[in-house]
mmCIF file of C-alpha atoms in Angstrom:
data_model
loop_
_atom_site.group_PDB
_atom_site.id
_atom_site.type_symbol
_atom_site.label_atom_id
_atom_site.label_comp_id
_atom_site.label_asym_id
_atom_site.label_seq_id
_atom_site.Cartn_x
_atom_site.Cartn_y
_atom_site.Cartn_z
ATOM 1 C CA ASN A 165 82.333 87.800 100.665
ATOM 2 C CA GLU A 166 85.371 90.612 100.300
ATOM 3 C CA THR A 167 87.747 87.471 100.679
ATOM 4 C CA LYS A 168 86.544 85.345 98.017
ATOM 5 C CA SER A 169 85.779 88.481 95.471
ATOM 6 C CA GLY A 170 89.493 89.638 95.970
ATOM 7 C CA LEU A 171 90.793 86.117 95.494
ATOM 8 C CA PHE A 172 88.723 86.191 92.300
ATOM 9 C CA GLN A 173 90.200 89.068 90.912
ATOM 10 C CA SER A 174 93.735 87.706 91.865
ATOM 11 C CA MET A 175 93.148 84.649 90.272
ATOM 12 C CA GLN A 176 91.774 86.579 87.240
ATOM 13 C CA ALA A 177 94.603 89.072 86.877
ATOM 14 C CA ALA A 178 97.007 86.089 87.363
ATOM 15 C CA SER A 179 95.466 84.128 84.405
ATOM 16 C CA ARG A 180 95.560 86.857 82.458
ATOM 17 C CA PHE A 181 99.068 87.507 82.455
ATOM 18 C CA ALA A 182 100.118 84.180 82.366
ATOM 19 C CA ASP A 183 97.735 84.013 78.767
ATOM 20 C CA LEU A 184 99.644 87.056 77.445
ATOM 21 C CA HIS A 185 103.470 85.992 77.929
ATOM 22 C CA GLY A 186 102.659 81.622 77.306
ATOM 23 C CA LEU A 187 103.757 80.902 81.049
ATOM 24 C CA PRO A 188 104.366 77.285 81.221
ATOM 25 C CA LYS A 189 101.612 74.841 83.529
ATOM 26 C CA GLU A 190 104.349 74.916 86.240
ATOM 27 C CA LEU A 191 104.520 78.367 86.788
ATOM 28 C CA ARG A 192 101.029 78.887 86.156
ATOM 29 C CA ASP A 193 100.375 76.608 89.456
ATOM 30 C CA GLU A 194 102.913 77.983 91.654
ATOM 31 C CA MET A 195 101.097 81.445 91.339
ATOM 32 C CA ARG A 196 98.125 80.295 91.966
ATOM 33 C CA ASP A 197 99.430 78.252 95.136
ATOM 34 C CA ALA A 198 101.093 81.570 96.545
ATOM 35 C CA ILE A 199 98.166 83.667 95.601
ATOM 36 C CA HIS A 200 95.851 81.125 98.132
ATOM 37 C CA GLN A 201 98.507 81.035 100.738
ATOM 38 C CA SER A 202 98.538 85.098 100.623
ATOM 39 C CA GLN A 203 94.142 85.646 100.518
ATOM 40 C CA HIS A 204 94.516 83.064 103.653
ATOM 41 C CA GLN A 205 97.158 84.843 105.552
ATOM 42 C CA LYS A 206 95.228 88.006 104.764
ATOM 43 C CA GLN A 207 92.079 86.653 106.181
ATOM 44 C CA ILE A 208 93.870 85.257 109.119
ATOM 45 C CA HIS A 209 94.605 88.527 110.230
ATOM 46 C CA ARG A 210 91.779 90.607 109.672
ATOM 47 C CA ASP A 211 89.733 87.606 111.602
ATOM 48 C CA PHE A 212 92.204 88.216 114.844
ATOM 49 C CA GLU A 213 91.460 91.797 114.705
ATOM 50 C CA GLU A 214 87.715 91.265 114.219
ATOM 51 C CA LEU A 215 86.882 88.604 116.939
ATOM 52 C CA VAL A 216 89.976 88.510 118.751
ATOM 53 C CA GLY A 217 91.672 91.850 119.532
ATOM 54 C CA ALA A 218 89.188 93.850 121.126
ATOM 55 C CA SER A 219 89.032 90.943 123.726
ATOM 56 C CA LEU A 220 92.484 91.414 124.872
ATOM 57 C CA SER A 221 93.955 93.963 126.899
ATOM 58 C CA GLU A 222 96.065 96.939 125.180
ATOM 59 C CA SER A 223 99.512 95.387 127.124
ATOM 60 C CA LEU A 224 98.884 91.398 125.900
ATOM 61 C CA ARG A 225 98.264 92.682 122.597
ATOM 62 C CA MET A 226 101.343 94.611 122.432
ATOM 63 C CA ARG A 227 103.197 91.733 123.734
ATOM 64 C CA VAL A 228 100.927 89.216 121.091
ATOM 65 C CA TYR A 229 102.140 91.621 118.097
ATOM 66 C CA GLY A 230 105.649 92.071 119.641
ATOM 67 C CA ASN A 231 106.334 88.477 119.962
ATOM 68 C CA VAL A 232 105.348 88.004 116.122
ATOM 69 C CA TYR A 233 107.387 90.880 115.081
ATOM 70 C CA ASP A 234 110.250 90.136 117.053
ATOM 71 C CA ASP A 235 113.052 88.574 114.609
ATOM 72 C CA LEU A 236 111.691 90.604 111.906
ATOM 73 C CA PHE A 237 112.553 93.655 114.267
ATOM 74 C CA ARG A 238 115.896 91.910 115.465
ATOM 75 C CA ARG A 239 117.319 91.576 112.156
ATOM 76 C CA PHE A 240 117.472 95.742 111.228
ATOM 77 C CA PRO A 241 121.056 96.717 113.141
ATOM 78 C CA ALA A 242 120.100 99.630 114.815
ATOM 79 C CA PHE A 243 117.098 96.995 116.604
ATOM 80 C CA SER A 244 119.521 94.321 117.141
ATOM 81 C CA LYS A 245 120.720 92.665 120.768
ATOM 82 C CA ASP A 246 124.081 93.395 119.760
ATOM 83 C CA ILE A 247 123.900 97.027 118.717
ATOM 84 C CA SER A 248 126.891 97.747 120.995
ATOM 85 C CA ALA A 249 129.258 95.455 118.861
ATOM 86 C CA LEU A 250 128.205 97.449 115.677
ATOM 87 C CA TYR A 251 127.799 101.014 116.837
ATOM 88 C CA PRO A 252 129.806 101.595 120.202
ATOM 89 C CA GLY A 253 128.156 103.682 122.697
ATOM 90 C CA CYS A 254 124.686 102.461 121.775
ATOM 91 C CA THR A 255 122.623 100.760 124.177
ATOM 92 C CA PRO A 256 120.471 97.937 122.800
ATOM 93 C CA VAL A 257 116.619 98.490 122.413
ATOM 94 C CA SER A 258 114.412 97.429 124.785
ATOM 95 C CA GLN A 259 111.853 94.354 123.688
ATOM 96 C CA GLN A 260 108.820 96.763 125.721
ATOM 97 C CA PHE A 261 110.111 99.185 123.043
ATOM 98 C CA LEU A 262 109.408 96.832 119.980
ATOM 99 C CA TRP A 263 106.306 95.581 121.548
ATOM 100 C CA GLN A 264 105.473 99.008 120.953
ATOM 101 C CA LEU A 265 106.022 99.360 117.694
ATOM 102 C CA ALA A 266 105.096 96.446 116.562
ATOM 103 C CA TYR A 267 101.748 96.867 118.268
ATOM 104 C CA LYS A 268 101.233 100.614 116.526
ATOM 105 C CA ALA A 269 102.569 99.640 112.998
ATOM 106 C CA LYS A 270 100.430 99.263 109.746
ATOM 107 C CA LEU A 271 100.196 95.975 108.179
ATOM 108 C CA THR A 272 99.847 96.744 104.239
ATOM 109 C CA THR A 273 99.029 94.411 101.580
ATOM 110 C CA PHE A 274 99.907 95.345 97.434
ATOM 111 C CA GLN A 275 99.534 93.448 94.796
ATOM 112 C CA ALA A 276 102.116 92.477 91.989
ATOM 113 C CA GLU A 277 103.459 95.776 90.043
ATOM 114 C CA GLU A 278 102.165 98.118 92.617
ATOM 115 C CA ARG A 279 103.959 100.857 93.124
ATOM 116 C CA VAL A 280 104.632 100.809 97.174
ATOM 117 C CA VAL A 281 106.971 104.474 97.162
ATOM 118 C CA ALA A 282 107.419 106.769 94.911
ATOM 119 C CA VAL A 283 110.680 108.469 94.343
ATOM 120 C CA GLY A 284 110.044 112.489 96.173
ATOM 121 C CA ASP A 285 107.190 111.000 98.229
ATOM 122 C CA PRO A 286 107.156 112.432 102.046
ATOM 123 C CA ALA A 287 109.682 109.873 103.798
ATOM 124 C CA ARG A 288 107.100 109.291 106.852
ATOM 125 C CA THR A 289 107.580 105.205 107.750
ATOM 126 C CA MET A 290 109.864 102.488 107.756
ATOM 127 C CA GLY A 291 109.142 99.113 105.714
ATOM 128 C CA PHE A 292 110.119 95.951 107.144
ATOM 129 C CA VAL A 293 109.156 93.020 104.080
ATOM 130 C CA VAL A 294 106.880 90.299 105.829
ATOM 131 C CA ASP A 295 106.111 88.536 102.939
ATOM 132 C CA GLY A 296 106.630 89.055 99.267
ATOM 133 C CA CYS A 297 109.329 90.395 97.015
ATOM 134 C CA LEU A 298 109.960 94.082 96.232
ATOM 135 C CA LEU A 299 111.790 95.648 93.468
ATOM 136 C CA MET A 300 113.842 98.836 94.336
ATOM 137 C CA LEU A 301 114.933 101.483 91.514
ATOM 138 C CA GLY A 302 116.279 104.740 91.836
ATOM 139 C CA GLN A 303 119.557 107.115 90.803
ATOM 140 C CA MET A 304 121.696 106.956 93.990
ATOM 141 C CA LEU A 305 121.661 102.841 94.145
ATOM 142 C CA PRO A 306 124.355 101.583 92.215
ATOM 143 C CA ARG A 307 122.049 98.711 90.628
ATOM 144 C CA PRO A 308 118.260 97.586 91.575
ATOM 145 C CA GLN A 309 118.036 95.824 94.441
ATOM 146 C CA ILE A 310 115.650 93.368 95.811
ATOM 147 C CA LEU A 311 114.207 93.209 99.117
ATOM 148 C CA ARG A 312 112.840 89.929 99.897
ATOM 149 C CA LYS A 313 111.235 88.757 103.053
ATOM 150 C CA HIS A 314 112.371 89.998 106.319
ATOM 151 C CA THR A 315 114.507 93.279 104.245
ATOM 152 C CA TRP A 316 113.321 96.959 105.145
ATOM 153 C CA PHE A 317 113.406 100.091 103.588
ATOM 154 C CA GLY A 318 113.086 103.862 104.849
ATOM 155 C CA GLU A 319 115.435 103.245 107.622
ATOM 156 C CA LYS A 320 116.933 106.617 107.772
ATOM 157 C CA ILE A 321 113.692 108.632 109.266
ATOM 158 C CA ILE A 322 115.015 107.059 112.333
ATOM 159 C CA ILE A 323 117.623 109.762 112.989
ATOM 160 C CA PHE A 324 116.916 112.016 110.132
ATOM 161 C CA ASP A 325 115.424 114.393 113.278
ATOM 162 C CA ALA A 326 118.124 113.103 115.337
ATOM 163 C CA LEU A 327 120.787 115.770 113.345
ATOM 164 C CA ARG A 328 120.981 118.892 114.403
ATOM 165 C CA ARG A 329 122.248 120.139 110.664
ATOM 166 C CA ASN A 330 119.122 118.672 109.683
ATOM 167 C CA ARG A 331 116.570 120.063 111.609
ATOM 168 C CA GLY A 332 118.401 123.872 110.573
ATOM 169 C CA GLY A 333 117.853 123.211 107.471
ATOM 170 C CA ASN A 334 121.763 122.181 106.151
ATOM 171 C CA THR A 335 121.380 119.028 105.883
ATOM 172 C CA PHE A 336 122.992 115.725 106.093
ATOM 173 C CA PHE A 337 120.910 113.834 103.600
ATOM 174 C CA VAL A 338 120.278 115.368 100.038
ATOM 175 C CA ASN A 339 116.905 117.157 101.076
ATOM 176 C CA ALA A 340 116.273 119.926 103.919
ATOM 177 C CA THR A 341 113.213 117.222 104.650
ATOM 178 C CA PRO A 342 112.861 113.652 104.740
ATOM 179 C CA THR A 343 111.932 112.230 101.490
ATOM 180 C CA ARG A 344 112.115 108.646 99.232
ATOM 181 C CA THR A 345 115.333 108.735 97.359
ATOM 182 C CA ALA A 346 114.127 105.123 95.281
ATOM 183 C CA ASN A 347 110.803 103.693 93.570
ATOM 184 C CA ILE A 348 109.970 100.669 95.386
ATOM 185 C CA PHE A 349 107.117 98.303 93.174
ATOM 186 C CA ALA A 350 106.141 94.860 94.474
ATOM 187 C CA VAL A 351 106.869 92.286 92.292
ATOM 188 C CA ARG A 352 104.431 89.858 93.468
ATOM 189 C CA PHE A 353 101.940 89.852 96.110
ATOM 190 C CA SER A 354 103.630 91.365 98.980
ATOM 191 C CA THR A 355 102.716 92.461 102.982
ATOM 192 C CA VAL A 356 104.863 95.009 104.194
ATOM 193 C CA LEU A 357 104.577 95.841 108.157
ATOM 194 C CA GLU A 358 105.381 100.106 108.275
ATOM 195 C CA ILE A 359 105.913 102.225 111.143
ATOM 196 C CA ASP A 360 105.568 105.348 111.299
ATOM 197 C CA LYS A 361 107.886 108.468 112.318
ATOM 198 C CA ASP A 362 105.256 109.305 114.673
ATOM 199 C CA VAL A 363 105.169 106.137 116.503
ATOM 200 C CA LEU A 364 109.027 105.337 116.203
ATOM 201 C CA MET A 365 109.469 109.209 118.208
ATOM 202 C CA GLU A 366 106.829 108.709 120.731
ATOM 203 C CA GLY A 367 108.443 104.873 121.981
ATOM 204 C CA VAL A 368 111.799 106.670 122.151
ATOM 205 C CA HIS A 369 110.457 109.471 124.443
ATOM 206 C CA ASP A 370 108.424 106.537 126.502
ATOM 207 C CA HIS A 371 111.695 104.696 127.111
ATOM 208 C CA GLY A 372 114.246 106.870 127.233
ATOM 209 C CA LEU A 373 116.062 105.727 124.463
ATOM 210 C CA ARG A 374 117.628 109.395 122.679
ATOM 211 C CA ALA A 375 120.404 110.217 124.510
ATOM 212 C CA ARG A 376 121.674 106.135 125.289
ATOM 213 C CA TRP A 377 120.284 104.803 121.496
ATOM 214 C CA LEU A 378 119.376 107.520 119.331
ATOM 215 C CA GLU A 379 121.836 110.181 119.442
ATOM 216 C CA PRO A 380 124.698 108.181 119.726
ATOM 217 C CA LEU A 381 123.276 106.380 116.600
ATOM 218 C CA ALA A 382 122.905 109.368 114.349
ATOM 219 C CA GLU A 383 126.342 110.299 115.447
ATOM 220 C CA HIS A 384 127.615 106.919 113.981
ATOM 221 C CA LEU A 385 126.049 107.936 110.728
ATOM 222 C CA LYS A 386 127.078 110.986 110.347
ATOM 223 C CA MET A 387 130.479 110.611 111.359
ATOM 224 C CA LYS A 388 130.513 107.792 108.637
ATOM 225 C CA ARG A 389 131.494 104.979 110.682
ATOM 226 C CA ARG A 390 128.683 103.069 110.197
ATOM 227 C CA THR A 391 125.515 102.736 108.129
ATOM 228 C CA LEU A 392 122.007 101.713 109.230
ATOM 229 C CA GLY A 393 122.642 98.423 107.234
ATOM 230 C CA CYS A 394 121.788 97.545 104.016
ATOM 231 C CA SER A 395 118.948 95.307 103.403
ATOM 232 C CA CYS A 396 120.261 93.415 100.834
ATOM 233 C CA CYS A 397 123.647 92.138 102.147
ATOM 234 C CA GLY A 398 123.467 93.057 106.148
ATOM 235 C CA ASP A 399 126.769 95.227 105.642
ATOM 236 C CA VAL A 400 127.018 98.199 108.403
#
């Protein structure tokens, strides 16, 4: 079946890579265990969607996915319960808002060395690393950055359109439209939860967060009081 085929292909690719570079047995075993684990996780998610998901109401599914990804989301400073201390004037986002994002987010997997995003591509999603490891490279970065589990990228899409100068073309950012400014590759098999910009804005509208959260957050960035948080060190 599809799962066994994917597992076989991943094992074959890992074996060829190990043979090419003469990797020792302990590394080969570690790679094999990681592949088995990732394929097992994919199967669990697939089974849930196919066998269970349709039996649950939309509100219950929101709560389920919200609880699965709540800790991941809350690590992002703009979604933190302590946002008022980080960004004075901002109201913390509600649990229901994060449930909605989790429910409508897209879970995507990437093989080792696969490109996740490319410089110049339209930036429409923010990504959270659920599992695995990504490498981010770009001329605007002081050095290559490793994105591990519980980190994020693409966070600027949250506030891009909230800045009036961006909407008018006199942009606060490098480009007049949100575009990727770095290349990101999967170092090993990785899982990323992607939130589309439209999903985010829909949630902001549904939960009345524009004036209480989004616009004050954008103002902090415009005045360079804070950033949206470094995914690697956590600083804002």
